[in-house]
PDB file of C-alpha atoms in Angstrom:
ATOM      1  CA  GLY C   1      -5.495  15.126   2.869  1.00 76.00           C
ATOM      2  CA  GLU C   2      -3.735  14.122  -0.566  1.00 85.00           C
ATOM      3  CA  ASN C   3      -5.687  12.658  -2.854  1.00 91.00           C
ATOM      4  CA  VAL C   4      -4.094  10.152  -6.440  1.00 95.00           C
ATOM      5  CA  GLU C   5      -6.620   9.483  -8.842  1.00 97.00           C
ATOM      6  CA  GLN C   6      -4.816   6.695 -10.807  1.00 97.00           C
ATOM      7  CA  HIS C   7      -6.082   4.748 -15.064  1.00 97.00           C
ATOM      8  CA  PRO C   8      -6.963   3.155 -16.270  1.00 97.00           C
ATOM      9  CA  SER C   9      -8.448   0.483 -13.759  1.00 96.00           C
ATOM     10  CA  THR C  10      -7.918  -2.244 -16.079  1.00 97.00           C
ATOM     11  CA  LEU C  11      -5.404  -2.743 -19.100  1.00 98.00           C
ATOM     12  CA  SER C  12      -5.033  -5.255 -21.682  1.00 98.00           C
ATOM     13  CA  VAL C  13      -1.726  -5.870 -23.914  1.00 98.00           C
ATOM     14  CA  GLN C  14      -0.606  -8.524 -25.561  1.00 98.00           C
ATOM     15  CA  GLU C  15       2.994  -9.596 -25.260  1.00 98.00           C
ATOM     16  CA  GLY C  16       5.267  -7.624 -25.823  1.00 98.00           C
ATOM     17  CA  ASP C  17       3.307  -4.705 -25.990  1.00 98.00           C
ATOM     18  CA  SER C  18       3.892  -1.382 -23.489  1.00 98.00           C
ATOM     19  CA  ALA C  19       1.770  -0.512 -20.876  1.00 98.00           C
ATOM     20  CA  VAL C  20       1.381   2.806 -19.434  1.00 98.00           C
ATOM     21  CA  ILE C  21      -0.655   3.541 -15.831  1.00 98.00           C
ATOM     22  CA  LYS C  22      -0.917   7.596 -14.911  1.00 98.00           C
ATOM     23  CA  CYS C  23      -1.927   9.292 -11.934  1.00 98.00           C
ATOM     24  CA  THR C  24      -2.388  12.490 -10.325  1.00 98.00           C
ATOM     25  CA  TYR C  25      -1.996  14.118  -6.873  1.00 96.00           C
ATOM     26  CA  SER C  26      -3.554  16.943  -5.349  1.00 94.00           C
ATOM     27  CA  ASP C  27      -1.257  18.038  -2.701  1.00 90.00           C
ATOM     28  CA  SER C  28       1.880  19.932  -4.467  1.00 89.00           C
ATOM     29  CA  ALA C  29       3.685  19.407  -1.285  1.00 87.00           C
ATOM     30  CA  SER C  30       3.925  15.733  -2.035  1.00 90.00           C
ATOM     31  CA  ASN C  31       7.586  15.218  -2.724  1.00 90.00           C
ATOM     32  CA  TYR C  32       7.773  11.390  -3.056  1.00 93.00           C
ATOM     33  CA  PHE C  33       5.486   8.618  -4.821  1.00 96.00           C
ATOM     34  CA  PRO C  34       5.822   4.839  -5.013  1.00 96.00           C
ATOM     35  CA  TRP C  35       5.209   2.559  -7.648  1.00 98.00           C
ATOM     36  CA  TYR C  36       3.439  -0.800  -5.633  1.00 98.00           C
ATOM     37  CA  LYS C  37       3.097  -4.134  -7.432  1.00 98.00           C
ATOM     38  CA  GLN C  38       0.751  -6.860  -6.260  1.00 97.00           C
ATOM     39  CA  GLU C  39      -0.231 -10.567  -7.847  1.00 96.00           C
ATOM     40  CA  LEU C  40      -2.960 -12.191  -7.100  1.00 93.00           C
ATOM     41  CA  GLY C  41      -3.603 -13.379  -2.934  1.00 92.00           C
ATOM     42  CA  LYS C  42      -0.078 -12.326  -2.521  1.00 94.00           C
ATOM     43  CA  ARG C  43       1.019  -8.940  -0.890  1.00 96.00           C
ATOM     44  CA  PRO C  44       2.515  -5.447  -2.567  1.00 97.00           C
ATOM     45  CA  GLN C  45       5.487  -5.140  -2.991  1.00 97.00           C
ATOM     46  CA  LEU C  46       7.732  -2.272  -4.414  1.00 97.00           C
ATOM     47  CA  ILE C  47       9.174  -2.296  -7.807  1.00 98.00           C
ATOM     48  CA  ILE C  48       9.803   1.466  -8.452  1.00 97.00           C
ATOM     49  CA  ASP C  49       9.724   5.075  -6.868  1.00 96.00           C
ATOM     50  CA  ILE C  50      11.041   8.918  -8.257  1.00 95.00           C
ATOM     51  CA  ARG C  51      11.565  11.681  -5.382  1.00 91.00           C
ATOM     52  CA  SER C  52      10.327  15.429  -6.396  1.00 84.00           C
ATOM     53  CA  ASN C  53      13.912  16.349  -7.617  1.00 84.00           C
ATOM     54  CA  VAL C  54      13.938  13.801 -10.374  1.00 83.00           C
ATOM     55  CA  GLY C  55      11.192  14.035 -13.560  1.00 91.00           C
ATOM     56  CA  GLU C  56      12.168  10.437 -14.921  1.00 95.00           C
ATOM     57  CA  LYS C  57      13.739   7.702 -13.321  1.00 95.00           C
ATOM     58  CA  LYS C  58      13.786   3.725 -15.399  1.00 97.00           C
ATOM     59  CA  ASP C  59      14.306   0.496 -13.380  1.00 95.00           C
ATOM     60  CA  GLN C  60      15.079  -2.194 -16.689  1.00 96.00           C
ATOM     61  CA  ARG C  61      12.373  -2.538 -18.195  1.00 97.00           C
ATOM     62  CA  ILE C  62       9.303  -0.576 -15.737  1.00 98.00           C
ATOM     63  CA  ALA C  63       9.687   3.402 -15.512  1.00 98.00           C
ATOM     64  CA  VAL C  64       8.138   6.465 -14.310  1.00 98.00           C
ATOM     65  CA  THR C  65       8.383  10.042 -15.184  1.00 97.00           C
ATOM     66  CA  LEU C  66       6.385  12.982 -12.555  1.00 96.00           C
ATOM     67  CA  ASN C  67       5.393  16.108 -13.609  1.00 95.00           C
ATOM     68  CA  LYS C  68       5.556  17.944 -10.889  1.00 93.00           C
ATOM     69  CA  THR C  69       4.014  21.788 -12.668  1.00 93.00           C
ATOM     70  CA  ALA C  70       0.734  19.315 -13.630  1.00 94.00           C
ATOM     71  CA  LYS C  71       0.152  16.679 -10.874  1.00 95.00           C
ATOM     72  CA  HIS C  72       0.799  14.072 -12.704  1.00 95.00           C
ATOM     73  CA  PHE C  73       3.043  10.772 -12.900  1.00 97.00           C
ATOM     74  CA  SER C  74       3.418   7.364 -14.390  1.00 98.00           C
ATOM     75  CA  LEU C  75       4.455   4.565 -15.172  1.00 98.00           C
ATOM     76  CA  HIS C  76       5.624   2.878 -18.090  1.00 98.00           C
ATOM     77  CA  ILE C  77       6.049  -0.742 -19.147  1.00 98.00           C
ATOM     78  CA  THR C  78       8.053  -1.665 -21.569  1.00 98.00           C
ATOM     79  CA  GLU C  79       8.073  -4.885 -23.278  1.00 98.00           C
ATOM     80  CA  THR C  80       5.329  -6.575 -21.031  1.00 98.00           C
ATOM     81  CA  GLN C  81       5.613 -10.937 -19.835  1.00 97.00           C
ATOM     82  CA  PRO C  82       2.417 -12.520 -18.355  1.00 96.00           C
ATOM     83  CA  GLU C  83       4.671 -12.475 -15.096  1.00 96.00           C
ATOM     84  CA  ASP C  84       4.034  -8.695 -15.150  1.00 98.00           C
ATOM     85  CA  SER C  85       0.383  -9.732 -15.036  1.00 98.00           C
ATOM     86  CA  ALA C  86      -0.980  -7.987 -11.404  1.00 97.00           C
ATOM     87  CA  VAL C  87      -2.165  -5.296  -9.634  1.00 97.00           C
ATOM     88  CA  TYR C  88      -0.373  -2.344  -9.491  1.00 98.00           C
ATOM     89  CA  PHE C  89      -0.859   1.273  -7.567  1.00 97.00           C
ATOM     90  CA  CYS C  90       0.444   3.825  -7.716  1.00 97.00           C
ATOM     91  CA  ALA C  91       1.006   6.340  -3.950  1.00 96.00           C
ATOM     92  CA  ALA C  92       2.285   9.995  -3.050  1.00 94.00           C
ATOM     93  CA  LEU C  93       3.584  10.831   0.293  1.00 92.00           C
ATOM     94  CA  ASP C  94       1.411  13.789   2.377  1.00 83.00           C
ATOM     95  CA  ARG C  95       3.767  16.067   4.033  1.00 73.00           C
ATOM     96  CA  GLY C  96       1.334  17.904   5.669  1.00 56.00           C
ATOM     97  CA  SER C  97       1.231  16.526   8.465  1.00 53.00           C
ATOM     98  CA  THR C  98       4.412  16.449  10.926  1.00 54.00           C
ATOM     99  CA  LEU C  99       4.655  12.227  10.429  1.00 67.00           C
ATOM    100  CA  GLY C 100       3.720  11.441   6.661  1.00 75.00           C
ATOM    101  CA  ARG C 101       1.468   8.845   4.995  1.00 85.00           C
ATOM    102  CA  LEU C 102       1.242   7.498   2.200  1.00 89.00           C
ATOM    103  CA  TYR C 103      -2.559   7.400   0.200  1.00 92.00           C
ATOM    104  CA  PHE C 104      -2.969   5.010  -2.773  1.00 94.00           C
ATOM    105  CA  GLY C 105      -4.256   5.630  -5.811  1.00 95.00           C
ATOM    106  CA  ARG C 106      -7.444   2.627  -7.063  1.00 95.00           C
ATOM    107  CA  GLY C 107      -5.218  -0.338  -8.749  1.00 96.00           C
ATOM    108  CA  THR C 108      -4.702  -1.078 -12.701  1.00 97.00           C
ATOM    109  CA  GLN C 109      -5.653  -4.278 -12.919  1.00 97.00           C
ATOM    110  CA  LEU C 110      -2.670  -5.587 -15.840  1.00 98.00           C
ATOM    111  CA  THR C 111      -3.341  -8.471 -17.790  1.00 98.00           C
ATOM    112  CA  VAL C 112      -0.231  -9.241 -20.529  1.00 98.00           C
ATOM    113  CA  TRP C 113      -1.468 -12.134 -22.982  1.00 96.00           C
ATOM    114  CA  PRO C 114       0.740 -14.134 -24.197  1.00 90.00           C
TER     115      PRO C 114
ATOM    116  CA  ASN H   1      15.096 -12.971   7.412  1.00 67.00           C
ATOM    117  CA  ALA H   2      11.093 -13.595   8.449  1.00 81.00           C
ATOM    118  CA  GLY H   3      10.173  -9.287   7.649  1.00 95.00           C
ATOM    119  CA  VAL H   4       7.087  -7.952   8.765  1.00 97.00           C
ATOM    120  CA  THR H   5       4.642 -11.719  10.078  1.00 97.00           C
ATOM    121  CA  GLN H   6       1.125 -11.467  10.639  1.00 97.00           C
ATOM    122  CA  THR H   7      -1.576 -13.869  12.137  1.00 96.00           C
ATOM    123  CA  PRO H   8      -4.274 -15.177  11.851  1.00 97.00           C
ATOM    124  CA  LYS H   9      -3.952 -15.171   8.038  1.00 96.00           C
ATOM    125  CA  PHE H  10      -7.959 -16.220   8.019  1.00 97.00           C
ATOM    126  CA  ARG H  11     -10.587 -15.559  10.482  1.00 97.00           C
ATOM    127  CA  ILE H  12     -14.266 -15.255  10.433  1.00 97.00           C
ATOM    128  CA  LEU H  13     -16.193 -12.921  13.268  1.00 97.00           C
ATOM    129  CA  LYS H  14     -19.542 -12.480  14.962  1.00 97.00           C
ATOM    130  CA  ILE H  15     -20.950  -8.951  14.474  1.00 98.00           C
ATOM    131  CA  GLY H  16     -20.126  -7.793  17.734  1.00 97.00           C
ATOM    132  CA  GLN H  17     -17.071  -9.941  18.320  1.00 97.00           C
ATOM    133  CA  SER H  18     -13.195  -8.509  18.725  1.00 96.00           C
ATOM    134  CA  MET H  19      -9.787  -9.639  18.079  1.00 97.00           C
ATOM    135  CA  THR H  20      -6.296  -8.710  17.655  1.00 98.00           C
ATOM    136  CA  LEU H  21      -4.538  -9.093  14.627  1.00 98.00           C
ATOM    137  CA  GLN H  22      -1.048  -8.818  15.416  1.00 98.00           C
ATOM    138  CA  CYS H  23       2.002  -7.734  13.481  1.00 98.00           C
ATOM    139  CA  THR H  24       5.290  -8.253  14.811  1.00 98.00           C
ATOM    140  CA  GLN H  25       8.126  -6.882  12.143  1.00 98.00           C
ATOM    141  CA  ASP H  26      12.411  -7.507  13.030  1.00 96.00           C
ATOM    142  CA  MET H  27      14.124  -5.255  10.904  1.00 96.00           C
ATOM    143  CA  ASN H  28      14.212  -2.903  13.420  1.00 95.00           C
ATOM    144  CA  HIS H  29      11.612  -0.022  11.223  1.00 95.00           C
ATOM    145  CA  ASN H  30      10.597   3.020  13.590  1.00 92.00           C
ATOM    146  CA  TYR H  31       7.085   3.286  11.072  1.00 93.00           C
ATOM    147  CA  MET H  32       4.264   0.685  10.866  1.00 95.00           C
ATOM    148  CA  TYR H  33       0.811   0.821   9.499  1.00 96.00           C
ATOM    149  CA  TRP H  34      -2.706  -0.995   8.881  1.00 97.00           C
ATOM    150  CA  TYR H  35      -3.898  -0.599   6.133  1.00 97.00           C
ATOM    151  CA  ARG H  36      -7.240  -2.543   4.852  1.00 97.00           C
ATOM    152  CA  GLN H  37      -7.485  -3.049   1.256  1.00 96.00           C
ATOM    153  CA  ASP H  38     -11.433  -3.431  -0.157  1.00 94.00           C
ATOM    154  CA  PRO H  39     -12.015  -4.608  -4.046  1.00 85.00           C
ATOM    155  CA  GLY H  40     -10.736  -1.858  -6.518  1.00 82.00           C
ATOM    156  CA  MET H  41     -10.315   0.319  -3.619  1.00 84.00           C
ATOM    157  CA  GLY H  42      -6.540   0.117  -3.348  1.00 89.00           C
ATOM    158  CA  LEU H  43      -4.950   0.438   0.057  1.00 95.00           C
ATOM    159  CA  LYS H  44      -6.249   2.664   2.654  1.00 95.00           C
ATOM    160  CA  LEU H  45      -4.246   3.496   5.969  1.00 94.00           C
ATOM    161  CA  ILE H  46      -6.141   2.805   8.985  1.00 96.00           C
ATOM    162  CA  TYR H  47      -3.633   3.736  12.033  1.00 95.00           C
ATOM    163  CA  TYR H  48       0.238   4.793  11.457  1.00 94.00           C
ATOM    164  CA  SER H  49       3.487   4.403  14.104  1.00 94.00           C
ATOM    165  CA  VAL H  50       6.750   6.268  13.919  1.00 91.00           C
ATOM    166  CA  GLY H  51       7.745   5.002  16.760  1.00 92.00           C
ATOM    167  CA  ALA H  52       6.652   2.597  20.443  1.00 93.00           C
ATOM    168  CA  GLY H  53       4.424   5.271  22.484  1.00 93.00           C
ATOM    169  CA  ILE H  54       3.647   6.248  18.944  1.00 92.00           C
ATOM    170  CA  THR H  55      -0.163   6.083  16.930  1.00 94.00           C
ATOM    171  CA  ASP H  56      -1.812   8.401  14.671  1.00 91.00           C
ATOM    172  CA  LYS H  57      -5.208   7.764  12.570  1.00 92.00           C
ATOM    173  CA  GLY H  58      -5.330   7.319   8.814  1.00 91.00           C
ATOM    174  CA  GLU H  59      -7.985   7.739   6.466  1.00 90.00           C
ATOM    175  CA  VAL H  60     -10.783   5.358   7.741  1.00 95.00           C
ATOM    176  CA  PRO H  61      -9.519   5.015  11.828  1.00 96.00           C
ATOM    177  CA  ASN H  62     -12.852   3.971  13.108  1.00 96.00           C
ATOM    178  CA  GLY H  63     -13.437   1.473  14.976  1.00 96.00           C
ATOM    179  CA  TYR H  64     -10.759   0.477  14.687  1.00 98.00           C
ATOM    180  CA  ASN H  65      -7.163   0.741  18.160  1.00 97.00           C
ATOM    181  CA  VAL H  66      -3.550   0.272  17.241  1.00 97.00           C
ATOM    182  CA  SER H  67      -0.909  -0.032  20.156  1.00 96.00           C
ATOM    183  CA  ARG H  68       2.774   0.456  20.008  1.00 97.00           C
ATOM    184  CA  SER H  69       4.650  -0.909  23.278  1.00 96.00           C
ATOM    185  CA  THR H  70       7.835  -2.002  21.391  1.00 97.00           C
ATOM    186  CA  THR H  71       9.903  -1.273  18.241  1.00 97.00           C
ATOM    187  CA  GLU H  72       8.928  -4.800  16.594  1.00 97.00           C
ATOM    188  CA  ASP H  73       5.409  -4.812  17.225  1.00 98.00           C
ATOM    189  CA  PHE H  74       2.439  -3.323  16.428  1.00 98.00           C
ATOM    190  CA  PRO H  75      -1.177  -4.423  16.804  1.00 98.00           C
ATOM    191  CA  LEU H  76      -4.905  -3.573  15.467  1.00 98.00           C
ATOM    192  CA  ARG H  77      -7.737  -3.958  18.060  1.00 98.00           C
ATOM    193  CA  LEU H  78     -11.427  -4.284  16.562  1.00 96.00           C
ATOM    194  CA  GLU H  79     -13.913  -3.540  19.081  1.00 90.00           C
ATOM    195  CA  LEU H  80     -17.716  -4.309  18.545  1.00 94.00           C
ATOM    196  CA  ALA H  81     -16.773  -6.557  15.015  1.00 96.00           C
ATOM    197  CA  ALA H  82     -19.330  -5.116  11.832  1.00 97.00           C
ATOM    198  CA  PRO H  83     -20.437  -6.377   8.321  1.00 96.00           C
ATOM    199  CA  SER H  84     -18.093  -3.233   6.880  1.00 96.00           C
ATOM    200  CA  GLN H  85     -14.403  -4.465   8.658  1.00 97.00           C
ATOM    201  CA  THR H  86     -15.308  -7.559   5.256  1.00 97.00           C
ATOM    202  CA  SER H  87     -11.337  -6.879   4.460  1.00 97.00           C
ATOM    203  CA  VAL H  88      -8.080  -7.983   3.412  1.00 97.00           C
ATOM    204  CA  TYR H  89      -6.159  -6.166   6.399  1.00 98.00           C
ATOM    205  CA  PHE H  90      -2.392  -5.106   5.712  1.00 98.00           C
ATOM    206  CA  CYS H  91       0.123  -4.524   8.187  1.00 98.00           C
ATOM    207  CA  ALA H  92       3.621  -2.804   6.930  1.00 97.00           C
ATOM    208  CA  SER H  93       6.647  -1.693   8.493  1.00 96.00           C
ATOM    209  CA  SER H  94       9.278   1.039   7.164  1.00 93.00           C
ATOM    210  CA  TYR H  95      12.867   2.584   7.227  1.00 91.00           C
ATOM    211  CA  SER H  96      11.089   6.666   6.512  1.00 88.00           C
ATOM    212  CA  PRO H  97       7.966   7.236   5.648  1.00 87.00           C
ATOM    213  CA  ALA H  98       9.485   7.731   1.850  1.00 88.00           C
ATOM    214  CA  GLY H  99      11.111   4.470   1.554  1.00 88.00           C
ATOM    215  CA  GLU H 100       9.843   1.212   0.399  1.00 93.00           C
ATOM    216  CA  ALA H 101       7.481  -0.560   2.759  1.00 94.00           C
ATOM    217  CA  PHE H 102       7.586  -4.152   3.341  1.00 97.00           C
ATOM    218  CA  PHE H 103       4.372  -5.474   3.964  1.00 97.00           C
ATOM    219  CA  GLY H 104       3.081  -8.388   5.658  1.00 97.00           C
ATOM    220  CA  GLN H 105       1.674 -11.522   4.346  1.00 96.00           C
ATOM    221  CA  GLY H 106      -2.078  -9.883   5.291  1.00 97.00           C
ATOM    222  CA  THR H 107      -5.114 -11.222   7.024  1.00 97.00           C
ATOM    223  CA  ARG H 108      -8.496 -11.962   5.508  1.00 97.00           C
ATOM    224  CA  LEU H 109     -11.219 -10.522   8.067  1.00 97.00           C
ATOM    225  CA  THR H 110     -15.666 -11.836   6.864  1.00 97.00           C
ATOM    226  CA  VAL H 111     -17.235 -10.741   9.360  1.00 97.00           C
ATOM    227  CA  VAL H 112     -20.982 -12.559   9.637  1.00 96.00           C
TER     228      VAL H 112
END
């Protein structure tokens, strides 16, 4: 099955700075890569996703980049705010099975200091 | 619009007991999932379903069972609870595997 590695496990930044979280995946057939944000005590929620036919996608202060050759993708948050503090999970869709399963990274605890 | 609803929110079980975690969604999604979340370990897929009557194992299925008799409901059954099953459980649904998954609010289960 797919193996998703996520780094760093914790990240602290000053408000206004940028934050970058990186993930690698093992299955070259994977073609869908979402990012989920989970605030403390809440459920995970999708913040952005990218498909393998696109190299970059932006949504206001959030962007995701994908390098299919190197099998890695990254989440970029610019002008960070305290409300960005949360755990962020990357995931990759395993297309090796007929049903397709999401494999998640272990998460990154982002703390934004005011 | 309720989305994905899980019950209960919290539960304490004794070793060897059994229980069913309920999950229902009102978005008419064919795809439904059960994940467990352990500290520092991300989300691990337990079981999933692509429609009524069709289920398959995920990464960590041992000790669990599921059924999918309707599009709306996807209960997770724990038989003979063990301390290793102490975790937070999330149910989720999606229109497609390559699309947004909507999560329930989670069930915090402790086995003592």
